[in-house]
PDB file of C-alpha atoms in Angstrom:
ATOM      1  CA  UNK A   1       0.023   0.187  -0.426  1.00  0.00           C
ATOM      2  CA  UNK A   2       0.976   3.589  -0.731  1.00  0.00           C
ATOM      3  CA  UNK A   3       2.984   5.754   2.069  1.00  0.00           C
ATOM      4  CA  UNK A   4       2.820   9.259   2.497  1.00  0.00           C
ATOM      5  CA  UNK A   5       5.562  11.339   4.037  1.00  0.00           C
ATOM      6  CA  UNK A   6       7.560  14.387   3.528  1.00  0.00           C
ATOM      7  CA  UNK A   7      11.127  15.253   3.233  1.00  0.00           C
ATOM      8  CA  UNK A   8      13.341  18.687   4.053  1.00  0.00           C
ATOM      9  CA  UNK A   9      15.682  19.711   1.545  1.00  0.00           C
ATOM     10  CA  UNK A  10      17.022  23.490   0.510  1.00  0.00           C
ATOM     11  CA  UNK A  11      14.508  25.173   3.232  1.00  0.00           C
ATOM     12  CA  UNK A  12      11.703  23.571   1.160  1.00  0.00           C
ATOM     13  CA  UNK A  13       9.196  20.672   2.346  1.00  0.00           C
ATOM     14  CA  UNK A  14       8.132  18.224  -0.379  1.00  0.00           C
ATOM     15  CA  UNK A  15       5.495  16.112   0.268  1.00  0.00           C
ATOM     16  CA  UNK A  16       5.354  12.691  -1.652  1.00  0.00           C
ATOM     17  CA  UNK A  17       3.304   9.354  -1.646  1.00  0.00           C
ATOM     18  CA  UNK A  18       5.193   6.200  -2.255  1.00  0.00           C
ATOM     19  CA  UNK A  19       5.045   2.230  -2.812  1.00  0.00           C
ATOM     20  CA  UNK A  20       7.237  -0.665  -3.311  1.00  0.00           C
ATOM     21  CA  UNK A  21      10.701  -1.448  -1.841  1.00  0.00           C
ATOM     22  CA  UNK A  22      13.631   0.951  -1.591  1.00  0.00           C
ATOM     23  CA  UNK A  23      15.917  -1.861  -3.003  1.00  0.00           C
ATOM     24  CA  UNK A  24      14.006  -1.835  -6.067  1.00  0.00           C
ATOM     25  CA  UNK A  25      14.861   0.738  -9.231  1.00  0.00           C
ATOM     26  CA  UNK A  26      13.142   3.741  -8.288  1.00  0.00           C
ATOM     27  CA  UNK A  27      10.331   5.712 -10.436  1.00  0.00           C
ATOM     28  CA  UNK A  28      10.347   9.470  -9.495  1.00  0.00           C
ATOM     29  CA  UNK A  29       6.480  10.417 -11.033  1.00  0.00           C
ATOM     30  CA  UNK A  30       5.939  14.222 -11.575  1.00  0.00           C
ATOM     31  CA  UNK A  31       2.719  15.749 -12.136  1.00  0.00           C
ATOM     32  CA  UNK A  32       1.660  18.631 -14.383  1.00  0.00           C
ATOM     33  CA  UNK A  33      -0.529  21.677 -13.834  1.00  0.00           C
ATOM     34  CA  UNK A  34      -2.842  22.013 -12.669  1.00  0.00           C
ATOM     35  CA  UNK A  35      -2.642  18.309 -11.043  1.00  0.00           C
ATOM     36  CA  UNK A  36      -0.991  17.060  -7.956  1.00  0.00           C
ATOM     37  CA  UNK A  37       0.527  13.931  -6.963  1.00  0.00           C
ATOM     38  CA  UNK A  38      -2.482  12.343  -6.555  1.00  0.00           C
ATOM     39  CA  UNK A  39      -2.541  12.017 -10.449  1.00  0.00           C
ATOM     40  CA  UNK A  40      -0.498   8.953 -10.037  1.00  0.00           C
ATOM     41  CA  UNK A  41      -2.778   7.271  -7.162  1.00  0.00           C
ATOM     42  CA  UNK A  42      -4.493   4.880  -9.819  1.00  0.00           C
ATOM     43  CA  UNK A  43      -0.785   3.316 -10.577  1.00  0.00           C
ATOM     44  CA  UNK A  44       1.124   3.851  -7.478  1.00  0.00           C
ATOM     45  CA  UNK A  45       0.354   0.572  -5.946  1.00  0.00           C
ATOM     46  CA  UNK A  46       0.585  -1.074  -9.230  1.00  0.00           C
ATOM     47  CA  UNK A  47       3.816   0.337 -10.241  1.00  0.00           C
ATOM     48  CA  UNK A  48       5.240  -0.695  -6.604  1.00  0.00           C
ATOM     49  CA  UNK A  49       5.047  -4.258  -7.456  1.00  0.00           C
ATOM     50  CA  UNK A  50       8.670  -4.102  -9.070  1.00  0.00           C
ATOM     51  CA  UNK A  51       9.581  -0.511  -8.429  1.00  0.00           C
ATOM     52  CA  UNK A  52       9.977   2.050  -5.783  1.00  0.00           C
ATOM     53  CA  UNK A  53       7.561   4.450  -7.169  1.00  0.00           C
ATOM     54  CA  UNK A  54       7.412   8.094  -5.530  1.00  0.00           C
ATOM     55  CA  UNK A  55       5.107  10.613  -6.787  1.00  0.00           C
ATOM     56  CA  UNK A  56       5.992  14.377  -5.610  1.00  0.00           C
ATOM     57  CA  UNK A  57       3.939  17.184  -5.086  1.00  0.00           C
ATOM     58  CA  UNK A  58       5.737  19.782  -7.033  1.00  0.00           C
ATOM     59  CA  UNK A  59       7.709  22.355  -4.711  1.00  0.00           C
ATOM     60  CA  UNK A  60       4.828  24.882  -3.448  1.00  0.00           C
ATOM     61  CA  UNK A  61       2.178  22.627  -4.544  1.00  0.00           C
ATOM     62  CA  UNK A  62      -0.256  20.672  -2.613  1.00  0.00           C
ATOM     63  CA  UNK A  63       1.695  19.203   0.549  1.00  0.00           C
ATOM     64  CA  UNK A  64       4.977  20.629  -0.469  1.00  0.00           C
ATOM     65  CA  UNK A  65       5.748  23.959   0.852  1.00  0.00           C
ATOM     66  CA  UNK A  66       8.456  26.644   0.518  1.00  0.00           C
ATOM     67  CA  UNK A  67       9.867  28.618  -2.734  1.00  0.00           C
ATOM     68  CA  UNK A  68      13.206  26.939  -4.145  1.00  0.00           C
ATOM     69  CA  UNK A  69      16.125  29.242  -3.674  1.00  0.00           C
ATOM     70  CA  UNK A  70      17.793  31.101  -5.876  1.00  0.00           C
ATOM     71  CA  UNK A  71      17.223  33.916  -8.751  1.00  0.00           C
ATOM     72  CA  UNK A  72      14.829  31.780 -10.713  1.00  0.00           C
ATOM     73  CA  UNK A  73      13.382  29.168  -8.550  1.00  0.00           C
ATOM     74  CA  UNK A  74      11.142  27.775 -11.373  1.00  0.00           C
ATOM     75  CA  UNK A  75      13.837  27.158 -14.017  1.00  0.00           C
ATOM     76  CA  UNK A  76      12.922  23.983 -15.221  1.00  0.00           C
ATOM     77  CA  UNK A  77      16.400  22.362 -15.462  1.00  0.00           C
ATOM     78  CA  UNK A  78      16.616  23.784 -11.427  1.00  0.00           C
ATOM     79  CA  UNK A  79      13.764  22.065 -10.231  1.00  0.00           C
ATOM     80  CA  UNK A  80      14.694  18.780 -12.129  1.00  0.00           C
ATOM     81  CA  UNK A  81      18.149  19.106 -10.432  1.00  0.00           C
ATOM     82  CA  UNK A  82      16.518  19.741  -6.791  1.00  0.00           C
ATOM     83  CA  UNK A  83      14.219  16.610  -7.112  1.00  0.00           C
ATOM     84  CA  UNK A  84      16.910  14.477  -8.288  1.00  0.00           C
ATOM     85  CA  UNK A  85      18.802  15.303  -5.168  1.00  0.00           C
ATOM     86  CA  UNK A  86      15.761  15.077  -2.970  1.00  0.00           C
ATOM     87  CA  UNK A  87      15.200  11.728  -4.392  1.00  0.00           C
ATOM     88  CA  UNK A  88      18.717  10.725  -3.966  1.00  0.00           C
ATOM     89  CA  UNK A  89      18.635  12.076   0.037  1.00  0.00           C
ATOM     90  CA  UNK A  90      15.904   9.102   0.429  1.00  0.00           C
ATOM     91  CA  UNK A  91      18.245   6.558  -1.036  1.00  0.00           C
ATOM     92  CA  UNK A  92      17.310   6.639  -4.517  1.00  0.00           C
ATOM     93  CA  UNK A  93      19.140   4.576  -7.357  1.00  0.00           C
ATOM     94  CA  UNK A  94      18.436   3.034 -10.583  1.00  0.00           C
ATOM     95  CA  UNK A  95      16.605   6.287 -11.262  1.00  0.00           C
ATOM     96  CA  UNK A  96      13.977   6.846 -13.765  1.00  0.00           C
ATOM     97  CA  UNK A  97      12.066  10.270 -14.069  1.00  0.00           C
ATOM     98  CA  UNK A  98       8.342  10.197 -15.262  1.00  0.00           C
ATOM     99  CA  UNK A  99       6.201  13.218 -15.916  1.00  0.00           C
ATOM    100  CA  UNK A 100       3.254  14.499 -17.374  1.00  0.00           C
ATOM    101  CA  UNK A 101       2.281  17.997 -18.640  1.00  0.00           C
ATOM    102  CA  UNK A 102       5.162  20.198 -16.486  1.00  0.00           C
ATOM    103  CA  UNK A 103       6.435  16.935 -15.080  1.00  0.00           C
ATOM    104  CA  UNK A 104       7.439  15.855 -18.698  1.00  0.00           C
ATOM    105  CA  UNK A 105       9.287  18.927 -19.349  1.00  0.00           C
ATOM    106  CA  UNK A 106      11.030  18.205 -16.255  1.00  0.00           C
ATOM    107  CA  UNK A 107      12.044  14.746 -17.055  1.00  0.00           C
ATOM    108  CA  UNK A 108      13.308  16.252 -20.098  1.00  0.00           C
ATOM    109  CA  UNK A 109      15.387  18.798 -18.444  1.00  0.00           C
ATOM    110  CA  UNK A 110      16.694  15.792 -15.771  1.00  0.00           C
ATOM    111  CA  UNK A 111      17.636  13.807 -19.035  1.00  0.00           C
ATOM    112  CA  UNK A 112      19.278  16.577 -20.660  1.00  0.00           C
ATOM    113  CA  UNK A 113      20.894  18.375 -17.742  1.00  0.00           C
ATOM    114  CA  UNK A 114      21.554  15.473 -15.514  1.00  0.00           C
ATOM    115  CA  UNK A 115      21.547  12.601 -17.521  1.00  0.00           C
ATOM    116  CA  UNK A 116      24.802  10.880 -14.991  1.00  0.00           C
ATOM    117  CA  UNK A 117      22.187  10.884 -12.643  1.00  0.00           C
ATOM    118  CA  UNK A 118      19.546   8.919 -13.992  1.00  0.00           C
ATOM    119  CA  UNK A 119      18.747   5.706 -15.846  1.00  0.00           C
ATOM    120  CA  UNK A 120      15.887   7.021 -18.334  1.00  0.00           C
ATOM    121  CA  UNK A 121      13.222   9.638 -18.476  1.00  0.00           C
ATOM    122  CA  UNK A 122       9.544   9.398 -19.705  1.00  0.00           C
ATOM    123  CA  UNK A 123       7.626  12.527 -21.058  1.00  0.00           C
ATOM    124  CA  UNK A 124       4.056  12.612 -21.166  1.00  0.00           C
ATOM    125  CA  UNK A 125       1.626  14.386 -23.057  1.00  0.00           C
ATOM    126  CA  UNK A 126       3.449  17.569 -23.227  1.00  0.00           C
ATOM    127  CA  UNK A 127       5.608  19.759 -25.741  1.00  0.00           C
ATOM    128  CA  UNK A 128       9.089  20.385 -24.603  1.00  0.00           C
ATOM    129  CA  UNK A 129      10.041  24.205 -24.755  1.00  0.00           C
ATOM    130  CA  UNK A 130      12.240  25.177 -27.413  1.00  0.00           C
ATOM    131  CA  UNK A 131      11.728  21.612 -29.240  1.00  0.00           C
ATOM    132  CA  UNK A 132       9.733  21.192 -32.177  1.00  0.00           C
ATOM    133  CA  UNK A 133       6.699  21.799 -32.409  1.00  0.00           C
ATOM    134  CA  UNK A 134       6.917  23.973 -29.652  1.00  0.00           C
ATOM    135  CA  UNK A 135       6.940  27.277 -31.892  1.00  0.00           C
ATOM    136  CA  UNK A 136       4.035  26.289 -33.842  1.00  0.00           C
ATOM    137  CA  UNK A 137       1.889  25.179 -30.901  1.00  0.00           C
ATOM    138  CA  UNK A 138       2.388  28.126 -28.965  1.00  0.00           C
ATOM    139  CA  UNK A 139       1.156  30.030 -31.740  1.00  0.00           C
ATOM    140  CA  UNK A 140      -2.016  28.294 -31.625  1.00  0.00           C
ATOM    141  CA  UNK A 141      -5.015  30.130 -30.414  1.00  0.00           C
ATOM    142  CA  UNK A 142      -5.742  27.045 -28.455  1.00  0.00           C
ATOM    143  CA  UNK A 143      -2.931  27.367 -26.500  1.00  0.00           C
ATOM    144  CA  UNK A 144      -3.730  30.895 -25.551  1.00  0.00           C
ATOM    145  CA  UNK A 145      -3.262  30.304 -21.659  1.00  0.00           C
ATOM    146  CA  UNK A 146       0.708  29.912 -22.003  1.00  0.00           C
ATOM    147  CA  UNK A 147       0.727  33.516 -22.771  1.00  0.00           C
ATOM    148  CA  UNK A 148      -1.899  34.099 -20.225  1.00  0.00           C
ATOM    149  CA  UNK A 149      -0.392  32.604 -17.337  1.00  0.00           C
ATOM    150  CA  UNK A 150       3.743  33.920 -17.913  1.00  0.00           C
ATOM    151  CA  UNK A 151       1.805  37.734 -17.266  1.00  0.00           C
ATOM    152  CA  UNK A 152       3.086  38.356 -13.894  1.00  0.00           C
ATOM    153  CA  UNK A 153       0.309  38.907 -10.981  1.00  0.00           C
ATOM    154  CA  UNK A 154      -2.551  38.999 -13.466  1.00  0.00           C
ATOM    155  CA  UNK A 155      -3.641  35.259 -13.639  1.00  0.00           C
ATOM    156  CA  UNK A 156      -3.485  35.182  -9.836  1.00  0.00           C
ATOM    157  CA  UNK A 157      -5.768  38.207  -9.638  1.00  0.00           C
ATOM    158  CA  UNK A 158      -8.201  36.686 -11.863  1.00  0.00           C
ATOM    159  CA  UNK A 159      -7.985  33.043 -10.796  1.00  0.00           C
ATOM    160  CA  UNK A 160      -7.975  33.529  -7.245  1.00  0.00           C
ATOM    161  CA  UNK A 161     -11.139  31.948  -5.630  1.00  0.00           C
ATOM    162  CA  UNK A 162     -12.176  30.637  -9.157  1.00  0.00           C
ATOM    163  CA  UNK A 163      -9.715  28.037  -9.417  1.00  0.00           C
ATOM    164  CA  UNK A 164     -12.164  24.972  -9.515  1.00  0.00           C
ATOM    165  CA  UNK A 165     -14.341  26.644 -12.157  1.00  0.00           C
ATOM    166  CA  UNK A 166     -10.966  27.795 -14.173  1.00  0.00           C
ATOM    167  CA  UNK A 167      -9.168  24.381 -13.712  1.00  0.00           C
ATOM    168  CA  UNK A 168     -12.394  22.629 -14.937  1.00  0.00           C
ATOM    169  CA  UNK A 169     -12.076  24.415 -18.882  1.00  0.00           C
ATOM    170  CA  UNK A 170      -8.554  22.468 -18.945  1.00  0.00           C
ATOM    171  CA  UNK A 171      -9.735  19.293 -17.596  1.00  0.00           C
ATOM    172  CA  UNK A 172     -12.503  19.345 -19.649  1.00  0.00           C
ATOM    173  CA  UNK A 173     -10.585  20.225 -22.715  1.00  0.00           C
ATOM    174  CA  UNK A 174      -7.586  17.966 -22.386  1.00  0.00           C
ATOM    175  CA  UNK A 175      -9.213  14.572 -20.950  1.00  0.00           C
ATOM    176  CA  UNK A 176     -10.031  12.074 -23.776  1.00  0.00           C
ATOM    177  CA  UNK A 177     -13.035  11.508 -21.396  1.00  0.00           C
ATOM    178  CA  UNK A 178     -13.905  13.951 -19.104  1.00  0.00           C
ATOM    179  CA  UNK A 179     -15.943  12.050 -16.801  1.00  0.00           C
ATOM    180  CA  UNK A 180     -12.659  10.168 -16.044  1.00  0.00           C
ATOM    181  CA  UNK A 181     -11.826  12.903 -13.915  1.00  0.00           C
ATOM    182  CA  UNK A 182     -13.885  12.304 -11.034  1.00  0.00           C
ATOM    183  CA  UNK A 183     -15.431  15.500  -9.140  1.00  0.00           C
ATOM    184  CA  UNK A 184     -13.030  13.805  -6.033  1.00  0.00           C
ATOM    185  CA  UNK A 185      -9.914  13.914  -8.385  1.00  0.00           C
ATOM    186  CA  UNK A 186     -11.239  17.238  -9.323  1.00  0.00           C
ATOM    187  CA  UNK A 187     -11.730  18.584  -5.810  1.00  0.00           C
ATOM    188  CA  UNK A 188      -8.349  17.301  -4.657  1.00  0.00           C
ATOM    189  CA  UNK A 189      -6.439  18.950  -7.219  1.00  0.00           C
ATOM    190  CA  UNK A 190      -8.274  21.976  -6.950  1.00  0.00           C
ATOM    191  CA  UNK A 191      -7.338  22.206  -3.173  1.00  0.00           C
ATOM    192  CA  UNK A 192      -3.468  21.787  -4.232  1.00  0.00           C
ATOM    193  CA  UNK A 193      -3.422  24.918  -5.610  1.00  0.00           C
ATOM    194  CA  UNK A 194      -5.718  27.092  -3.337  1.00  0.00           C
ATOM    195  CA  UNK A 195      -3.030  28.679  -1.204  1.00  0.00           C
ATOM    196  CA  UNK A 196      -1.815  32.268  -2.868  1.00  0.00           C
ATOM    197  CA  UNK A 197       1.895  30.963  -2.976  1.00  0.00           C
ATOM    198  CA  UNK A 198       1.001  27.529  -4.510  1.00  0.00           C
ATOM    199  CA  UNK A 199      -1.159  29.234  -7.264  1.00  0.00           C
ATOM    200  CA  UNK A 200       1.563  31.588  -7.938  1.00  0.00           C
ATOM    201  CA  UNK A 201       4.007  28.279  -7.926  1.00  0.00           C
ATOM    202  CA  UNK A 202       1.480  26.833 -10.753  1.00  0.00           C
ATOM    203  CA  UNK A 203       1.828  30.069 -12.995  1.00  0.00           C
ATOM    204  CA  UNK A 204       5.685  30.787 -12.374  1.00  0.00           C
ATOM    205  CA  UNK A 205       6.143  27.432 -14.332  1.00  0.00           C
ATOM    206  CA  UNK A 206       4.884  29.087 -17.443  1.00  0.00           C
ATOM    207  CA  UNK A 207       6.857  32.393 -16.591  1.00  0.00           C
ATOM    208  CA  UNK A 208       9.821  30.036 -16.644  1.00  0.00           C
ATOM    209  CA  UNK A 209       8.984  28.602 -20.287  1.00  0.00           C
ATOM    210  CA  UNK A 210      10.592  31.185 -22.475  1.00  0.00           C
ATOM    211  CA  UNK A 211      14.176  30.827 -20.443  1.00  0.00           C
ATOM    212  CA  UNK A 212      13.506  26.870 -20.628  1.00  0.00           C
ATOM    213  CA  UNK A 213      13.030  27.289 -24.473  1.00  0.00           C
ATOM    214  CA  UNK A 214      16.103  29.104 -25.197  1.00  0.00           C
ATOM    215  CA  UNK A 215      18.052  26.694 -23.298  1.00  0.00           C
ATOM    216  CA  UNK A 216      16.719  23.793 -25.360  1.00  0.00           C
ATOM    217  CA  UNK A 217      17.012  25.353 -28.338  1.00  0.00           C
ATOM    218  CA  UNK A 218      20.566  24.769 -28.310  1.00  0.00           C
ATOM    219  CA  UNK A 219      21.039  21.075 -29.412  1.00  0.00           C
ATOM    220  CA  UNK A 220      23.143  18.694 -27.368  1.00  0.00           C
ATOM    221  CA  UNK A 221      23.586  15.193 -27.140  1.00  0.00           C
ATOM    222  CA  UNK A 222      21.354  13.322 -24.904  1.00  0.00           C
ATOM    223  CA  UNK A 223      22.306   9.768 -24.347  1.00  0.00           C
ATOM    224  CA  UNK A 224      19.834   9.080 -21.720  1.00  0.00           C
ATOM    225  CA  UNK A 225      17.281   6.726 -23.018  1.00  0.00           C
ATOM    226  CA  UNK A 226      13.874   8.687 -23.492  1.00  0.00           C
ATOM    227  CA  UNK A 227      10.435   7.434 -23.858  1.00  0.00           C
ATOM    228  CA  UNK A 228       7.672  10.013 -25.115  1.00  0.00           C
ATOM    229  CA  UNK A 229       4.179   8.676 -24.483  1.00  0.00           C
ATOM    230  CA  UNK A 230       0.991  10.440 -25.651  1.00  0.00           C
ATOM    231  CA  UNK A 231      -2.589   9.751 -25.427  1.00  0.00           C
ATOM    232  CA  UNK A 232      -4.158   9.339 -29.101  1.00  0.00           C
ATOM    233  CA  UNK A 233      -7.417  11.548 -28.049  1.00  0.00           C
ATOM    234  CA  UNK A 234      -5.623  14.635 -28.453  1.00  0.00           C
ATOM    235  CA  UNK A 235      -5.324  14.102 -32.273  1.00  0.00           C
ATOM    236  CA  UNK A 236      -2.009  15.286 -32.901  1.00  0.00           C
ATOM    237  CA  UNK A 237       0.701  13.269 -34.609  1.00  0.00           C
ATOM    238  CA  UNK A 238       3.116  11.925 -32.025  1.00  0.00           C
ATOM    239  CA  UNK A 239       5.922  11.742 -34.865  1.00  0.00           C
ATOM    240  CA  UNK A 240       6.007  15.578 -34.774  1.00  0.00           C
ATOM    241  CA  UNK A 241       7.239  15.484 -30.955  1.00  0.00           C
ATOM    242  CA  UNK A 242       9.271  12.521 -31.718  1.00  0.00           C
ATOM    243  CA  UNK A 243      11.587  14.041 -34.414  1.00  0.00           C
ATOM    244  CA  UNK A 244      11.518  17.229 -32.474  1.00  0.00           C
ATOM    245  CA  UNK A 245      13.020  15.295 -29.594  1.00  0.00           C
ATOM    246  CA  UNK A 246      15.568  13.633 -32.117  1.00  0.00           C
ATOM    247  CA  UNK A 247      16.673  17.078 -33.673  1.00  0.00           C
ATOM    248  CA  UNK A 248      17.053  18.824 -29.853  1.00  0.00           C
ATOM    249  CA  UNK A 249      19.896  15.619 -29.154  1.00  0.00           C
ATOM    250  CA  UNK A 250      18.115  12.576 -28.087  1.00  0.00           C
ATOM    251  CA  UNK A 251      20.264   9.890 -29.100  1.00  0.00           C
ATOM    252  CA  UNK A 252      18.188   6.973 -27.217  1.00  0.00           C
ATOM    253  CA  UNK A 253      14.242   7.463 -28.053  1.00  0.00           C
ATOM    254  CA  UNK A 254      11.395   5.663 -28.510  1.00  0.00           C
ATOM    255  CA  UNK A 255       7.500   6.443 -28.503  1.00  0.00           C
ATOM    256  CA  UNK A 256       4.373   4.970 -27.775  1.00  0.00           C
ATOM    257  CA  UNK A 257       0.493   5.909 -28.729  1.00  0.00           C
ATOM    258  CA  UNK A 258      -1.612   5.358 -26.046  1.00  0.00           C
ATOM    259  CA  UNK A 259      -5.107   4.632 -27.341  1.00  0.00           C
ATOM    260  CA  UNK A 260      -8.468   6.029 -25.422  1.00  0.00           C
ATOM    261  CA  UNK A 261      -6.308   8.413 -23.284  1.00  0.00           C
ATOM    262  CA  UNK A 262      -6.096  12.277 -23.620  1.00  0.00           C
ATOM    263  CA  UNK A 263      -3.580  14.527 -21.485  1.00  0.00           C
ATOM    264  CA  UNK A 264      -4.023  12.609 -18.183  1.00  0.00           C
ATOM    265  CA  UNK A 265      -2.691   8.972 -19.056  1.00  0.00           C
ATOM    266  CA  UNK A 266      -2.353   7.920 -15.175  1.00  0.00           C
ATOM    267  CA  UNK A 267      -6.255   8.347 -14.628  1.00  0.00           C
ATOM    268  CA  UNK A 268      -7.527   7.835 -18.069  1.00  0.00           C
ATOM    269  CA  UNK A 269      -5.527   4.804 -19.187  1.00  0.00           C
ATOM    270  CA  UNK A 270      -3.696   3.171 -15.845  1.00  0.00           C
ATOM    271  CA  UNK A 271      -3.155  -0.327 -17.376  1.00  0.00           C
ATOM    272  CA  UNK A 272      -1.748   0.912 -20.372  1.00  0.00           C
ATOM    273  CA  UNK A 273       0.411   3.553 -18.713  1.00  0.00           C
ATOM    274  CA  UNK A 274       1.640   0.665 -16.301  1.00  0.00           C
ATOM    275  CA  UNK A 275       2.461  -1.551 -18.945  1.00  0.00           C
ATOM    276  CA  UNK A 276       4.511   1.173 -21.133  1.00  0.00           C
ATOM    277  CA  UNK A 277       6.423   2.311 -17.999  1.00  0.00           C
ATOM    278  CA  UNK A 278       7.284  -1.443 -17.096  1.00  0.00           C
ATOM    279  CA  UNK A 279       8.108  -2.345 -20.633  1.00  0.00           C
ATOM    280  CA  UNK A 280      10.601   0.725 -20.980  1.00  0.00           C
ATOM    281  CA  UNK A 281      12.421  -0.144 -17.646  1.00  0.00           C
ATOM    282  CA  UNK A 282      12.895  -3.459 -19.192  1.00  0.00           C
ATOM    283  CA  UNK A 283      14.399  -2.217 -22.021  1.00  0.00           C
ATOM    284  CA  UNK A 284      16.827  -0.660 -20.108  1.00  0.00           C
ATOM    285  CA  UNK A 285      18.031  -3.820 -18.545  1.00  0.00           C
ATOM    286  CA  UNK A 286      21.597  -3.416 -17.031  1.00  0.00           C
ATOM    287  CA  UNK A 287      21.642   0.302 -17.722  1.00  0.00           C
ATOM    288  CA  UNK A 288      19.082   0.716 -15.039  1.00  0.00           C
TER     289      UNK A 288
END
């Protein structure tokens, strides 16, 4: 059964839920916006059968308290490094980072910037800043919120006190089946952002995307194995994302399309998500 705990690092409190034997290979699970670690509740115990699966609330969100230190606390590569150090402080080894949405961006940052410390990375249902098809997507009217969330202070002013209604728009838009996101799930995720500092932390991720795009636009060789997972309900061509990752330097890349799911793979397609993560781990073999 999954266990809940916290750890302290760099003046922060990080909340996490974990399942499995710590002697097994570690699987670090990262949520996106506007979600919390509970997006992995449907898969955590199953993944814990043959891995030590640990799902963090990202800094400032839900049970995780405090602002990361430094002049740019929400820089993706710095957040990825912080979460890697947090996992290592718990004894993590043979680490695979996996994330949805913003969490997928962090998994890519871990592979690109901290590849020596991890065995692999799984990027789920997201575009990577600065990596094709990034420029095309952020220009689409449907992706209007990337620009809105990057504006200082205004999103907090307009969304505060209306979090559930605002988030519901995105839950309904991005889910393959909006009914898969139950009222309980939506309420849980909304509570994770209702503190003013939590709401700001979520928008601050978007404010850091342009800097991440500038960083990622410079291709570097990434030898860390990467799996790109995507639900097919969004209707976008997975090949566009895979080709962009290759051009960004991903030298050990594979991809997989999950049928019948939208953005929220662990909730919408838990069995297929578990199977894909297990298959990727098996492919890593001795490198894990």
